[in-house]
Amino acid sequence: MCKVLAIVNQKGGVGKTTTALNLGYALSESGKKVLLIDLDPQGSLTISCGYDNNDNLVTTIASLMAMTMEDRLLPGKNDYILTVGSMDLVPCNIELSAIEVSLVNAMSRESILKAIISELKEDYDYVIVDCSPSLGMLTINALAACNGVLIPVTPEYLSAKGLELLLKNILKVKKRINPSIEIKGILLTMYTERMNLSKEIRSMIETAYGKVLNIYSTHIPKSVRVGESALSSKSIIEFDQKNKVACSYREFAQEVLANDAAN
Ligand SMILES: Nc1ncnc2c1ncn2[C@@H]1O[C@H](COP(=O)(O)OP(=O)(O)OP(=O)(O)O)[C@@H](O)[C@H]1O
Ligand SMILES: [Mg+2]
């Protein structure tokens, strides 16, 4: 059974895209068939995968969503799925921001992405959806289409505070649109062991949510090598496999697999 995971946080720059790419990479190293879907009009995941001319791409998640809204048949998968090493990618570009606007008046506007994923998921063990930093219609589409939500959080006061709003929205979608959605867990990213603030935020999140939510025991440290890997269009695991962030993402993937095996 394919797992559809949405990487969500309306706060920008918390490591959603980095997590989507590296979790995907680590899962594919473990033999899983992985499809990445870039659902952020910024196209950061597409660019991180090496497709930096994404404005020239003809078929993207934006055009697939437009076709679905117009009840048109989707093209063959080979026409738009790009390869990223042993993973596959449905790319994205800025056209997705116009789609977000037109979604507002579309029929079944929350389930457009779900319809696309349902045509693809039989080929994969994991579909990972990288969301934009917002709680708009695109993110709602990701929440409606997924079985699991992963929430990267950086150890800052604000992002822990925004978590409340995010959880409220996820619960709303669960109640009204997608009862099978499960919050898989909170992943602490850009974590600095030596910083008291990191520890304080971790214990704050544990106190507030530890009883109701899984907080992954793996946390992702900070390293300047992550920025360098992004510049070279590679996952940090591929770029520098001994790096502490690379090791943490591998460990995180094992935790995700173990949790899925237990459920
Ligand atoms: N573990 C890390 N250590 C150091 N830098 C990191 C780490 N993870 C991510 N970064 C850097 O932080 C920035 C934000 O990361 P990323 O793009 O993954 O976040 P995001 O949540 O997807 O952002 P957005 O909300 O804009 O989509 C990027 O420049 C990335 O290279
Ligand atoms: Mg991003």
CSV table of C-alpha atoms and ligand atoms in Angstrom, one decimal:
chain,number,residue,atom,x,y,z
A,1,MET,CA,0.0,0.0,0.0
A,2,CYS,CA,1.4,3.4,-1.0
A,3,LYS,CA,1.9,5.9,1.7
A,4,VAL,CA,1.2,9.5,0.7
A,5,LEU,CA,3.1,11.9,3.0
A,6,ALA,CA,2.6,15.7,3.1
A,7,ILE,CA,5.4,17.8,4.4
A,8,VAL,CA,3.6,20.7,5.9
A,9,ASN,CA,4.3,23.9,7.9
A,10,GLN,CA,3.0,27.3,7.0
A,11,LYS,CA,6.1,28.8,8.4
A,12,GLY,CA,8.7,29.4,5.7
A,13,GLY,CA,12.3,28.1,5.8
A,14,VAL,CA,11.8,25.3,8.4
A,15,GLY,CA,13.3,22.6,6.2
A,16,LYS,CA,10.2,21.2,4.4
A,17,THR,CA,11.9,21.0,0.9
A,18,THR,CA,15.2,19.7,2.4
A,19,THR,CA,13.2,17.0,4.3
A,20,ALA,CA,11.1,16.0,1.2
A,21,LEU,CA,14.3,15.5,-0.9
A,22,ASN,CA,16.4,13.8,1.7
A,23,LEU,CA,13.7,11.6,3.2
A,24,GLY,CA,12.8,10.6,-0.3
A,25,TYR,CA,16.4,9.9,-1.1
A,26,ALA,CA,16.9,7.8,2.1
A,27,LEU,CA,13.7,5.8,1.5
A,28,SER,CA,14.8,5.0,-2.1
A,29,GLU,CA,18.2,3.9,-0.7
A,30,SER,CA,16.2,1.5,1.4
A,31,GLY,CA,14.7,0.0,-1.7
A,32,LYS,CA,11.4,2.0,-1.7
A,33,LYS,CA,9.9,3.3,-4.9
A,34,VAL,CA,9.5,7.1,-4.2
A,35,LEU,CA,7.6,9.8,-6.1
A,36,LEU,CA,8.3,13.4,-5.1
A,37,ILE,CA,5.6,16.0,-5.8
A,38,ASP,CA,6.5,19.7,-5.8
A,39,LEU,CA,3.4,21.6,-4.6
A,40,ASP,CA,5.1,24.9,-4.0
A,41,PRO,CA,4.8,27.6,-6.7
A,42,GLN,CA,8.4,28.6,-5.8
A,43,GLY,CA,9.5,25.3,-7.3
A,44,SER,CA,12.3,24.8,-4.8
A,45,LEU,CA,12.1,21.0,-4.8
A,46,THR,CA,12.1,20.9,-8.6
A,47,ILE,CA,15.2,23.2,-8.6
A,48,SER,CA,16.9,21.2,-5.8
A,49,CYS,CA,16.4,18.1,-8.0
A,50,GLY,CA,18.4,19.8,-10.7
A,51,TYR,CA,15.6,21.1,-12.9
A,52,ASP,CA,16.4,24.8,-12.6
A,53,ASN,CA,14.9,25.7,-15.9
A,54,ASN,CA,11.5,24.8,-14.5
A,55,ASP,CA,9.7,27.7,-16.1
A,56,ASN,CA,10.3,26.0,-19.4
A,57,LEU,CA,8.6,22.7,-18.4
A,58,VAL,CA,5.4,22.1,-20.3
A,59,THR,CA,3.7,19.6,-18.0
A,60,THR,CA,3.9,20.3,-14.3
A,61,ILE,CA,1.7,19.7,-11.3
A,62,ALA,CA,0.1,23.1,-12.2
A,63,SER,CA,-1.0,21.9,-15.7
A,64,LEU,CA,-2.1,18.5,-14.3
A,65,MET,CA,-4.3,20.3,-11.8
A,66,ALA,CA,-5.7,22.5,-14.5
A,67,MET,CA,-6.5,19.5,-16.7
A,68,THR,CA,-8.1,17.7,-13.7
A,69,MET,CA,-10.3,20.8,-13.0
A,70,GLU,CA,-11.4,20.9,-16.6
A,71,ASP,CA,-12.1,17.1,-16.6
A,72,ARG,CA,-9.5,16.5,-19.3
A,73,LEU,CA,-7.6,13.3,-19.5
A,74,LEU,CA,-4.1,13.5,-18.1
A,75,PRO,CA,-1.2,12.8,-20.4
A,76,GLY,CA,0.8,9.6,-20.1
A,77,LYS,CA,3.1,9.4,-17.1
A,78,ASN,CA,6.2,9.3,-19.3
A,79,ASP,CA,5.3,12.7,-20.6
A,80,TYR,CA,5.8,14.5,-17.4
A,81,ILE,CA,7.4,12.4,-14.7
A,82,LEU,CA,11.1,13.4,-14.3
A,83,THR,CA,13.7,11.2,-12.8
A,84,VAL,CA,16.0,12.2,-10.0
A,85,GLY,CA,18.4,9.3,-9.5
A,86,SER,CA,16.3,6.4,-8.5
A,87,MET,CA,13.3,8.7,-7.5
A,88,ASP,CA,10.6,10.2,-9.7
A,89,LEU,CA,9.4,13.8,-9.6
A,90,VAL,CA,6.3,15.7,-10.6
A,91,PRO,CA,7.8,19.1,-11.1
A,92,CYS,CA,6.4,22.5,-10.5
A,93,ASN,CA,6.8,26.1,-11.5
A,94,ILE,CA,5.3,29.5,-10.8
A,95,GLU,CA,2.2,28.7,-12.9
A,96,LEU,CA,1.0,26.9,-9.8
A,97,SER,CA,0.2,30.2,-8.1
A,98,ALA,CA,-2.4,31.0,-10.8
A,99,ILE,CA,-3.9,27.5,-10.2
A,100,GLU,CA,-4.2,28.2,-6.5
A,101,VAL,CA,-6.4,31.2,-7.4
A,102,SER,CA,-8.6,29.3,-9.8
A,103,LEU,CA,-9.0,26.5,-7.3
A,104,VAL,CA,-11.2,28.8,-5.2
A,105,ASN,CA,-14.1,28.5,-7.7
A,106,ALA,CA,-13.5,24.9,-8.8
A,107,MET,CA,-15.8,22.0,-8.1
A,108,SER,CA,-14.3,19.5,-5.6
A,109,ARG,CA,-11.6,22.1,-5.1
A,110,GLU,CA,-10.0,20.3,-2.2
A,111,SER,CA,-9.6,17.0,-4.0
A,112,ILE,CA,-7.9,17.9,-7.3
A,113,LEU,CA,-4.5,16.7,-6.1
A,114,LYS,CA,-6.0,13.6,-4.7
A,115,ALA,CA,-7.4,12.7,-8.1
A,116,ILE,CA,-4.0,13.1,-9.7
A,117,ILE,CA,-2.2,11.1,-7.0
A,118,SER,CA,-4.8,8.3,-7.2
A,119,GLU,CA,-3.7,7.7,-10.9
A,120,LEU,CA,-0.1,7.5,-9.9
A,121,LYS,CA,0.2,5.9,-6.5
A,122,GLU,CA,0.0,2.2,-7.6
A,123,ASP,CA,3.6,2.5,-8.9
A,124,TYR,CA,5.1,3.7,-5.6
A,125,ASP,CA,5.7,2.8,-2.0
A,126,TYR,CA,5.9,6.5,-1.0
A,127,VAL,CA,4.5,9.7,-2.5
A,128,ILE,CA,6.1,12.7,-0.8
A,129,VAL,CA,4.4,16.1,-1.3
A,130,ASP,CA,6.4,19.2,-0.6
A,131,CYS,CA,4.1,22.0,0.4
A,132,SER,CA,4.4,25.8,0.3
A,133,PRO,CA,4.6,27.9,3.4
A,134,SER,CA,0.9,28.6,3.6
A,135,LEU,CA,-2.3,27.1,4.7
A,136,GLY,CA,-4.1,28.0,1.4
A,137,MET,CA,-5.9,25.8,-1.0
A,138,LEU,CA,-2.8,24.0,-2.2
A,139,THR,CA,-1.9,22.8,1.3
A,140,ILE,CA,-5.5,21.8,1.9
A,141,ASN,CA,-5.3,19.7,-1.3
A,142,ALA,CA,-2.1,18.1,0.0
A,143,LEU,CA,-3.9,17.4,3.4
A,144,ALA,CA,-6.9,16.0,1.5
A,145,ALA,CA,-4.7,13.7,-0.6
A,146,CYS,CA,-2.4,12.3,2.0
A,147,ASN,CA,-2.5,9.5,4.7
A,148,GLY,CA,0.2,11.1,6.8
A,149,VAL,CA,1.5,14.5,7.7
A,150,LEU,CA,5.1,15.2,8.7
A,151,ILE,CA,5.7,18.6,10.3
A,152,PRO,CA,9.2,20.0,10.3
A,153,VAL,CA,9.7,22.5,13.1
A,154,THR,CA,12.8,24.6,13.8
A,155,PRO,CA,13.6,25.4,17.4
A,156,GLU,CA,12.3,28.9,17.5
A,157,TYR,CA,9.5,30.3,19.5
A,158,LEU,CA,7.5,31.4,16.6
A,159,SER,CA,7.5,28.1,14.7
A,160,ALA,CA,6.4,26.3,17.9
A,161,LYS,CA,3.6,28.8,18.3
A,162,GLY,CA,2.5,28.5,14.6
A,163,LEU,CA,2.2,24.8,15.3
A,164,GLU,CA,-1.1,25.3,17.2
A,165,LEU,CA,-2.7,26.9,14.1
A,166,LEU,CA,-1.3,24.2,11.8
A,167,LEU,CA,-2.7,21.4,14.0
A,168,LYS,CA,-6.1,23.1,14.2
A,169,ASN,CA,-6.2,23.2,10.4
A,170,ILE,CA,-5.2,19.6,10.0
A,171,LEU,CA,-7.9,18.6,12.4
A,172,LYS,CA,-10.4,20.6,10.5
A,173,VAL,CA,-9.4,18.8,7.2
A,174,LYS,CA,-9.6,15.5,9.1
A,175,LYS,CA,-13.1,16.2,10.3
A,176,ARG,CA,-14.5,17.5,7.1
A,177,ILE,CA,-12.6,16.1,4.1
A,178,ASN,CA,-10.1,13.3,4.9
A,179,PRO,CA,-10.9,11.3,8.0
A,180,SER,CA,-7.9,8.9,7.3
A,181,ILE,CA,-5.3,11.6,7.7
A,182,GLU,CA,-2.8,10.9,10.5
A,183,ILE,CA,-0.2,13.3,11.9
A,184,LYS,CA,2.9,11.1,11.6
A,185,GLY,CA,5.0,13.3,13.7
A,186,ILE,CA,7.0,16.4,14.3
A,187,LEU,CA,10.5,16.5,13.1
A,188,LEU,CA,12.9,19.0,14.7
A,189,THR,CA,15.1,20.5,12.1
A,190,MET,CA,18.2,22.8,12.2
A,191,TYR,CA,18.6,21.7,15.7
A,192,THR,CA,21.6,23.0,17.6
A,193,GLU,CA,22.4,20.7,20.5
A,194,ARG,CA,24.5,23.3,22.3
A,195,MET,CA,21.8,26.0,22.1
A,196,ASN,CA,19.7,26.3,25.2
A,197,LEU,CA,16.8,27.6,23.1
A,198,SER,CA,16.8,24.3,21.0
A,199,LYS,CA,16.4,22.3,24.2
A,200,GLU,CA,13.8,24.6,25.7
A,201,ILE,CA,11.7,24.4,22.5
A,202,ARG,CA,12.1,20.7,22.3
A,203,SER,CA,10.9,20.3,25.9
A,204,MET,CA,8.1,22.8,25.3
A,205,ILE,CA,6.8,20.9,22.3
A,206,GLU,CA,7.1,17.6,24.3
A,207,THR,CA,5.2,19.0,27.2
A,208,ALA,CA,2.5,20.6,25.0
A,209,TYR,CA,2.1,17.8,22.4
A,210,GLY,CA,4.2,14.8,23.5
A,211,LYS,CA,1.1,12.9,24.8
A,212,VAL,CA,-1.0,13.4,21.6
A,213,LEU,CA,1.6,13.6,18.9
A,214,ASN,CA,4.7,11.6,17.9
A,215,ILE,CA,7.8,13.7,18.1
A,216,TYR,CA,10.5,11.9,16.1
A,217,SER,CA,13.4,10.9,18.3
A,218,THR,CA,15.7,11.8,15.3
A,219,HIS,CA,16.4,15.5,15.0
A,220,ILE,CA,18.1,17.1,12.1
A,221,PRO,CA,21.2,19.2,13.0
A,222,LYS,CA,22.3,22.3,11.3
A,223,SER,CA,25.1,22.3,8.8
A,224,VAL,CA,26.4,24.8,6.2
A,225,ARG,CA,26.9,21.8,3.8
A,226,VAL,CA,23.1,21.6,3.3
A,227,GLY,CA,23.2,25.0,1.5
A,228,GLU,CA,26.1,23.8,-0.5
A,229,SER,CA,24.3,20.6,-1.5
A,230,ALA,CA,21.3,22.6,-2.6
A,231,LEU,CA,23.5,24.7,-4.8
A,232,SER,CA,24.8,21.6,-6.5
A,233,SER,CA,21.3,20.2,-7.0
A,234,LYS,CA,21.9,17.2,-4.8
A,235,SER,CA,20.5,15.8,-1.6
A,236,ILE,CA,22.8,16.2,1.3
A,237,ILE,CA,23.1,12.4,1.4
A,238,GLU,CA,24.3,12.3,-2.1
A,239,PHE,CA,26.5,15.4,-1.7
A,240,ASP,CA,28.3,14.4,1.5
A,241,GLN,CA,27.2,11.1,2.8
A,242,LYS,CA,29.2,11.3,6.1
A,243,ASN,CA,27.7,14.7,7.0
A,244,LYS,CA,25.8,14.7,10.2
A,245,VAL,CA,22.7,16.0,8.5
A,246,ALA,CA,22.9,13.2,5.9
A,247,CYS,CA,23.3,10.6,8.7
A,248,SER,CA,20.3,12.1,10.5
A,249,TYR,CA,18.0,12.0,7.4
A,250,ARG,CA,19.0,8.3,7.0
A,251,GLU,CA,18.1,7.6,10.6
A,252,PHE,CA,14.9,9.6,10.2
A,253,ALA,CA,13.9,7.5,7.2
A,254,GLN,CA,14.5,4.3,9.3
A,255,GLU,CA,12.2,5.8,12.0
A,256,VAL,CA,9.5,6.6,9.4
A,257,LEU,CA,9.8,3.0,8.0
A,258,ALA,CA,9.7,1.5,11.5
A,259,ASN,CA,6.6,3.5,12.4
A,260,ASP,CA,4.9,2.5,9.2
A,261,ALA,CA,5.7,-1.1,9.7
A,262,ALA,CA,4.2,-1.0,13.3
A,263,ASN,CA,0.9,0.5,12.0
B,1,LIG,N1,19.7,21.0,8.5
B,1,LIG,C1,20.0,22.2,7.9
B,1,LIG,N2,21.1,22.8,8.2
B,1,LIG,C2,21.4,24.0,7.6
B,1,LIG,N3,20.7,24.6,6.7
B,1,LIG,C3,19.5,24.0,6.3
B,1,LIG,C4,19.1,22.7,6.9
B,1,LIG,N4,17.9,22.4,6.4
B,1,LIG,C5,17.6,23.3,5.5
B,1,LIG,N5,18.6,24.3,5.5
B,1,LIG,C6,18.6,25.5,4.6
B,1,LIG,O1,17.5,26.4,5.1
B,1,LIG,C7,16.8,27.0,4.1
B,1,LIG,C8,15.4,26.6,4.2
B,1,LIG,O2,15.3,25.2,4.0
B,1,LIG,P1,14.1,24.6,3.1
B,1,LIG,O3,14.1,25.3,1.8
B,1,LIG,O4,14.2,23.1,3.1
B,1,LIG,O5,12.9,25.1,4.0
B,1,LIG,P2,11.3,25.2,3.5
B,1,LIG,O6,10.5,25.0,4.8
B,1,LIG,O7,11.1,24.2,2.4
B,1,LIG,O8,11.2,26.7,3.0
B,1,LIG,P3,9.9,27.3,2.3
B,1,LIG,O9,8.9,27.5,3.3
B,1,LIG,O10,10.4,28.6,1.7
B,1,LIG,O11,9.5,26.3,1.2
B,1,LIG,C9,17.5,26.5,2.8
B,1,LIG,O12,18.4,27.5,2.4
B,1,LIG,C10,18.2,25.2,3.2
B,1,LIG,O13,19.3,25.0,2.4
B,2,MG,MG,10.2,24.6,0.5
